[in-house]
PDB file of C-alpha atoms in Angstrom:
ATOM      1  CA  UNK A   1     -36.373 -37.296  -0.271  1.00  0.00           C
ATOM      2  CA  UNK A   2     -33.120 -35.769  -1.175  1.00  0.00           C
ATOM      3  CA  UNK A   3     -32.257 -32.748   0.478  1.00  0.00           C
ATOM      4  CA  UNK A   4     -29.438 -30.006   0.516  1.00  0.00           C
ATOM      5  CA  UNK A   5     -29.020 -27.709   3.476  1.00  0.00           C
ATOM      6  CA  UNK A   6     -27.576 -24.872   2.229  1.00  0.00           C
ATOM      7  CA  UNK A   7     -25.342 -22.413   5.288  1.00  0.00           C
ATOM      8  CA  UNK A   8     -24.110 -18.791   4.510  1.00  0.00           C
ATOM      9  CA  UNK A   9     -20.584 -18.728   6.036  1.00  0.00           C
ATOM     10  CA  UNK A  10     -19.790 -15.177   5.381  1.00  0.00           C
ATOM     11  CA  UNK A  11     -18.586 -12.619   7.461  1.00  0.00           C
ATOM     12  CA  UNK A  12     -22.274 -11.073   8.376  1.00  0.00           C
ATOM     13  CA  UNK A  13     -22.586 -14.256  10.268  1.00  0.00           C
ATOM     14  CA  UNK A  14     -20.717 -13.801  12.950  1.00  0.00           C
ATOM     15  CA  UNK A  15     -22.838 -10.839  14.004  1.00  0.00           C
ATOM     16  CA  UNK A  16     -25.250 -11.952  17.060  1.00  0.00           C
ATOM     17  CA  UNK A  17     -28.891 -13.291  16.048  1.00  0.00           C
ATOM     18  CA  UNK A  18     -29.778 -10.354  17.999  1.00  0.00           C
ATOM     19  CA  UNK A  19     -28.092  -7.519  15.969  1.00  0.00           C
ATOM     20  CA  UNK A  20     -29.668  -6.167  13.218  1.00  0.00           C
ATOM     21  CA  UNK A  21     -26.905  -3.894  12.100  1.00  0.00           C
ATOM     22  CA  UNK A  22     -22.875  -4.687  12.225  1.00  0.00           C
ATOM     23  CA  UNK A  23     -21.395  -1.900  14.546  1.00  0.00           C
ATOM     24  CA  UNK A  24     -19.365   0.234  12.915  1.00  0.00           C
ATOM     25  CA  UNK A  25     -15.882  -0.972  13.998  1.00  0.00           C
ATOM     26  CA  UNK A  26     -17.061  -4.251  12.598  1.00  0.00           C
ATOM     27  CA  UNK A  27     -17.575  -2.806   9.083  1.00  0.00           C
ATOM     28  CA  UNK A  28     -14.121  -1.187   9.351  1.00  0.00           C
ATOM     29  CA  UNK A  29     -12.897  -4.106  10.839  1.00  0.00           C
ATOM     30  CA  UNK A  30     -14.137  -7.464  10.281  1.00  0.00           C
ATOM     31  CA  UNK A  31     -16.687  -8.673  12.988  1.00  0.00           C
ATOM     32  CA  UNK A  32     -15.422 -10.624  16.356  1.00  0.00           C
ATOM     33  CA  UNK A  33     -14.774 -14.925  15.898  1.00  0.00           C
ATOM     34  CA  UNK A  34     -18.083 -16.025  15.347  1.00  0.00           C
ATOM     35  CA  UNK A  35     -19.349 -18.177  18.643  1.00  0.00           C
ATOM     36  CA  UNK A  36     -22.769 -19.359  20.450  1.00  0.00           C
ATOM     37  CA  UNK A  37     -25.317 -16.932  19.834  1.00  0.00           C
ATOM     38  CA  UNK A  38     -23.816 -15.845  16.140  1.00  0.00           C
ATOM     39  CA  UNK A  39     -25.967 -16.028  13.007  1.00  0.00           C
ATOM     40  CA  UNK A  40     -23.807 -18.912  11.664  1.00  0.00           C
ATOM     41  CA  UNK A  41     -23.371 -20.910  15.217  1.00  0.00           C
ATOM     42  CA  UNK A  42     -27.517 -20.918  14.949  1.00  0.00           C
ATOM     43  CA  UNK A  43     -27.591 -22.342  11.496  1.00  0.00           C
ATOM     44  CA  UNK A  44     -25.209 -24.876  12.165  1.00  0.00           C
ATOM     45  CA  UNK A  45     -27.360 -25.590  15.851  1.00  0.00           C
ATOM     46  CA  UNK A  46     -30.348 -26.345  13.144  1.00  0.00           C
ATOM     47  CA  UNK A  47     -28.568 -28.396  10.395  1.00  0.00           C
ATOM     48  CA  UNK A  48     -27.507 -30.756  13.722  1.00  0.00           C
ATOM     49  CA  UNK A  49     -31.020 -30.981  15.079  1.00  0.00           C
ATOM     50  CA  UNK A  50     -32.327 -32.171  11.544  1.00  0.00           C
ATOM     51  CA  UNK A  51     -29.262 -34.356  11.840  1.00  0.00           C
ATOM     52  CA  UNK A  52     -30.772 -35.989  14.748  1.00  0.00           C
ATOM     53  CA  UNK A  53     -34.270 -35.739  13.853  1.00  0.00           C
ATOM     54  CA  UNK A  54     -34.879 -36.983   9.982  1.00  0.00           C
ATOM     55  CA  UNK A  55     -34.916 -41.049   9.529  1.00  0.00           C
ATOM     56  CA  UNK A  56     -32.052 -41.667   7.330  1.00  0.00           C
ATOM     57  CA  UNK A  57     -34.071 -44.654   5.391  1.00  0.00           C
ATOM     58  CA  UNK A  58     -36.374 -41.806   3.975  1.00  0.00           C
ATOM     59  CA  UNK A  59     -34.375 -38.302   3.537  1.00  0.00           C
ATOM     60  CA  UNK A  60     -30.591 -38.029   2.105  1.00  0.00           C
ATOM     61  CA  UNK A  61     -29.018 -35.111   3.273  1.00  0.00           C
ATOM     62  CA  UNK A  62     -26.114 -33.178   1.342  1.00  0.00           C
ATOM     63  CA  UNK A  63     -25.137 -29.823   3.275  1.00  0.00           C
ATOM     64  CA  UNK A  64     -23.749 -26.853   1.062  1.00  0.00           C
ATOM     65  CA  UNK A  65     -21.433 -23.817   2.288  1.00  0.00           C
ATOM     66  CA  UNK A  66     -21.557 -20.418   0.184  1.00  0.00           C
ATOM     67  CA  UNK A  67     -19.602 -17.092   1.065  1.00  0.00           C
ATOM     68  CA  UNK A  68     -17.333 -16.032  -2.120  1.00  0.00           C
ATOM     69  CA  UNK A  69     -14.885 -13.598  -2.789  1.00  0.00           C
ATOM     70  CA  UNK A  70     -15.863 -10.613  -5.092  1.00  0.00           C
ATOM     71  CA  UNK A  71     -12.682 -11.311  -6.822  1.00  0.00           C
ATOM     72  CA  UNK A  72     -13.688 -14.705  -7.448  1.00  0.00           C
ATOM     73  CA  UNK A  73     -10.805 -16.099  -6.211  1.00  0.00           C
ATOM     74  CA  UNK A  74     -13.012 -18.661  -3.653  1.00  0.00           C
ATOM     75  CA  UNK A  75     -15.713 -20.370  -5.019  1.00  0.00           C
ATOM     76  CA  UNK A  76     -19.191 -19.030  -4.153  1.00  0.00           C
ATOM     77  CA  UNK A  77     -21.105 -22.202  -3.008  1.00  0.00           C
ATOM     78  CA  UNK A  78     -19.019 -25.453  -2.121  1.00  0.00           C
ATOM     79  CA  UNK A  79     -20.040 -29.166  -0.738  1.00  0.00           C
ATOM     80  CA  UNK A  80     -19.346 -30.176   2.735  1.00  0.00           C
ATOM     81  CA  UNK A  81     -20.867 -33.474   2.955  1.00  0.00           C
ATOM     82  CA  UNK A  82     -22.138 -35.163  -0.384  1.00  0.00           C
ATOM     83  CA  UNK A  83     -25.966 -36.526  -0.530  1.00  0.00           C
ATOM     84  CA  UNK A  84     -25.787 -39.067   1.724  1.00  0.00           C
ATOM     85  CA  UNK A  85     -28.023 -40.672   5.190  1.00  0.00           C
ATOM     86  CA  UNK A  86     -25.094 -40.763   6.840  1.00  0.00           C
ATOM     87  CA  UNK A  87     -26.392 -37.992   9.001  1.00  0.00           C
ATOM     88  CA  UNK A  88     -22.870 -38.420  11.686  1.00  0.00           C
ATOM     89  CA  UNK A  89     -21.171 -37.051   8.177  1.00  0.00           C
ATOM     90  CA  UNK A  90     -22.812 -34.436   8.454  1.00  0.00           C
ATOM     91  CA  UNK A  91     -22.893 -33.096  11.754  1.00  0.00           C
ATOM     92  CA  UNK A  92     -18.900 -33.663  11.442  1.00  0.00           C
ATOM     93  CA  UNK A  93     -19.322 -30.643   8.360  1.00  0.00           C
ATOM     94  CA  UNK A  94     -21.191 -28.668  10.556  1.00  0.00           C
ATOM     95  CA  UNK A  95     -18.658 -28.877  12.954  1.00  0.00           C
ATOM     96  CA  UNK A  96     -15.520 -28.191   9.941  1.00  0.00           C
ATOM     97  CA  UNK A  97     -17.531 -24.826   9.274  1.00  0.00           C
ATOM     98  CA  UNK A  98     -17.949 -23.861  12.591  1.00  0.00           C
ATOM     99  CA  UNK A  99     -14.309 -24.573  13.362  1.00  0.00           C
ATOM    100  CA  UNK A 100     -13.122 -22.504   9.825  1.00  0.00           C
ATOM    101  CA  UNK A 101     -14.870 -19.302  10.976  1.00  0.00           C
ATOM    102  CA  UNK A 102     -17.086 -16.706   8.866  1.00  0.00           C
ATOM    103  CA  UNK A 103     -15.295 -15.531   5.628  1.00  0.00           C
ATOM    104  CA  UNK A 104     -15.893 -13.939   2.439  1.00  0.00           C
ATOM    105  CA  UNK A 105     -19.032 -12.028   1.111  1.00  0.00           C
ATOM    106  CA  UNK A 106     -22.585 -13.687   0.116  1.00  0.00           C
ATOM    107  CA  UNK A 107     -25.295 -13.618  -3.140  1.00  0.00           C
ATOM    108  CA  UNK A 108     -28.088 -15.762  -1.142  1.00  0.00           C
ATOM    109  CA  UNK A 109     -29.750 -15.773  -4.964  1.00  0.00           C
ATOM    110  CA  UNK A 110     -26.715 -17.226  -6.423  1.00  0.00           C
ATOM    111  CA  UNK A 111     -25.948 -19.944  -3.243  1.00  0.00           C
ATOM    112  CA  UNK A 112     -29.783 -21.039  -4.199  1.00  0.00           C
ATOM    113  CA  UNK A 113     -29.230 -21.317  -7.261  1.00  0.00           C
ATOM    114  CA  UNK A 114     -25.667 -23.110  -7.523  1.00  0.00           C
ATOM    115  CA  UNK A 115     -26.690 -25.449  -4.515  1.00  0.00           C
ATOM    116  CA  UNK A 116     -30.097 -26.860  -6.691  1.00  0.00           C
ATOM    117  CA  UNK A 117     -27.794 -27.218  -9.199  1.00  0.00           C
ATOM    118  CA  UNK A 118     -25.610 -29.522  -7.063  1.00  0.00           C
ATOM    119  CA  UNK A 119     -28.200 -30.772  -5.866  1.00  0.00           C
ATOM    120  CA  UNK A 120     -30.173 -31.874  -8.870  1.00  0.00           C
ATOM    121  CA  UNK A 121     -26.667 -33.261 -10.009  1.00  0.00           C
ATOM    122  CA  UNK A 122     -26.201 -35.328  -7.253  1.00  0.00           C
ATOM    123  CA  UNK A 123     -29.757 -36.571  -6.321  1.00  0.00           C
ATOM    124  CA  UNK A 124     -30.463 -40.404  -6.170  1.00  0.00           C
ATOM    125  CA  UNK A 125     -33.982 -40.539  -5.742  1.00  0.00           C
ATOM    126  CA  UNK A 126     -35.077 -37.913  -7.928  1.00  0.00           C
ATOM    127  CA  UNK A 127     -38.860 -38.208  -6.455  1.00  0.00           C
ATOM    128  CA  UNK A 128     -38.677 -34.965  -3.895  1.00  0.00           C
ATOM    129  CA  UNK A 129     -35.391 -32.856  -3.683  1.00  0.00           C
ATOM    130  CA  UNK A 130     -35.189 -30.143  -1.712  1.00  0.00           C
ATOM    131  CA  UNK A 131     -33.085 -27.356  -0.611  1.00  0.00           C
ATOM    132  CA  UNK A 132     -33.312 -25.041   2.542  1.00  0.00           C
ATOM    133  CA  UNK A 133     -31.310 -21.802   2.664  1.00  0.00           C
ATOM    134  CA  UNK A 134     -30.093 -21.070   5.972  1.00  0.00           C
ATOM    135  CA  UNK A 135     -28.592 -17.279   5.484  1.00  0.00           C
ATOM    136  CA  UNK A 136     -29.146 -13.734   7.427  1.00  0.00           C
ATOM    137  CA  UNK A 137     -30.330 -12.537   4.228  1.00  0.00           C
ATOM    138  CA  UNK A 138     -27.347  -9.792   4.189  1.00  0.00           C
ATOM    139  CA  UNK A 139     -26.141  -9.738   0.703  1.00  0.00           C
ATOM    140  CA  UNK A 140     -22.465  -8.526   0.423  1.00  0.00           C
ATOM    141  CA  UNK A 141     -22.269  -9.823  -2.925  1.00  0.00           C
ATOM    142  CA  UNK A 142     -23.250  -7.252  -5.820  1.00  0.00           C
ATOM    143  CA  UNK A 143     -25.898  -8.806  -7.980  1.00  0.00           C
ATOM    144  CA  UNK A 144     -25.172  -7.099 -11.836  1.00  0.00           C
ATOM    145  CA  UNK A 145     -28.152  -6.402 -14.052  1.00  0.00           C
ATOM    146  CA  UNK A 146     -27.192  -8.957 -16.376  1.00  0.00           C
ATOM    147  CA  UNK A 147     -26.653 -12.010 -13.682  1.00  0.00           C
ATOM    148  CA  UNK A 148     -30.439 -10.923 -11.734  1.00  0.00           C
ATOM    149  CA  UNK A 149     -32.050 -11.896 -15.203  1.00  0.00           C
ATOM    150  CA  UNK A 150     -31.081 -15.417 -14.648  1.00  0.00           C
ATOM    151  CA  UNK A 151     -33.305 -15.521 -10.873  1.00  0.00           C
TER     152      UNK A 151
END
């Protein structure tokens, strides 16, 4: 099995799991360092589990990052650890996007998209690929007419 694990890094991330809403200083001015008990701390808790947990002989992992810029001046979805079982590679990325803080605005459609692209690009076994989509489901990113006929 070949499969990407896909982490929203944006800023609505840093919010606690518990918060439904931003407050409203965090709107005007960015939300607090994300930390334990932040949307993106508990996504990155999971990707290291499955680290621990999947037998590398049978499932190649490949972990994706996605927060953009509505400027496009970032990219929207990136790789942090190429399709690989070795699963201590990727509980080091985990660890680089936990260190590198929330940033930058999210399309959840568009990271799903772009990472089974990458994904499909990159597979080796091309029997089962798979992709999970860790995000809060906040989109910051507009989504235009023309780019939701593509989903």
């Amino acid at each position: 099995v070949d499969l990407a694990i896909a982490v929203d890094t944006s800023l609505s991330t840093a919010a606690p799991l518990d918060d439904p809403e931003p407050p409203v200083d965090a709107t005007l001015f960015g939300p607090p360092p994300a930390g334990p008990g932040s949307r993106l701390w508990a996504s990155l808790d999971g990707v290291q589990t499955a680290a621990r947990r999947l037998d590398a002989r049978l499932v190649a992992v490949a972990l994706v990052a996605f927060a953009g810029d509505p400027q496009g001046k970032h990219p929207a979805v990136w790789i942090e650890a190429d399709l690989s079982d070795d699963y201590a590679g990727i509980e080091s990325a985990a660890e680089r996007i936990r260190s590198r803080q929330p940033a930058g605005h999210s399309c959840p459609a568009c990271a799903a998209r772009d990472s089974a692209e990458l994904l499909l690009g990159t597979s080796r076994r091309r029997v089962c690929t798979s992709l999970i989509l860790l995000t809060d489901d906040l989109p910051t990113l507009p989504v235009t007419p023309a780019s939701s006929s593509e989903f």
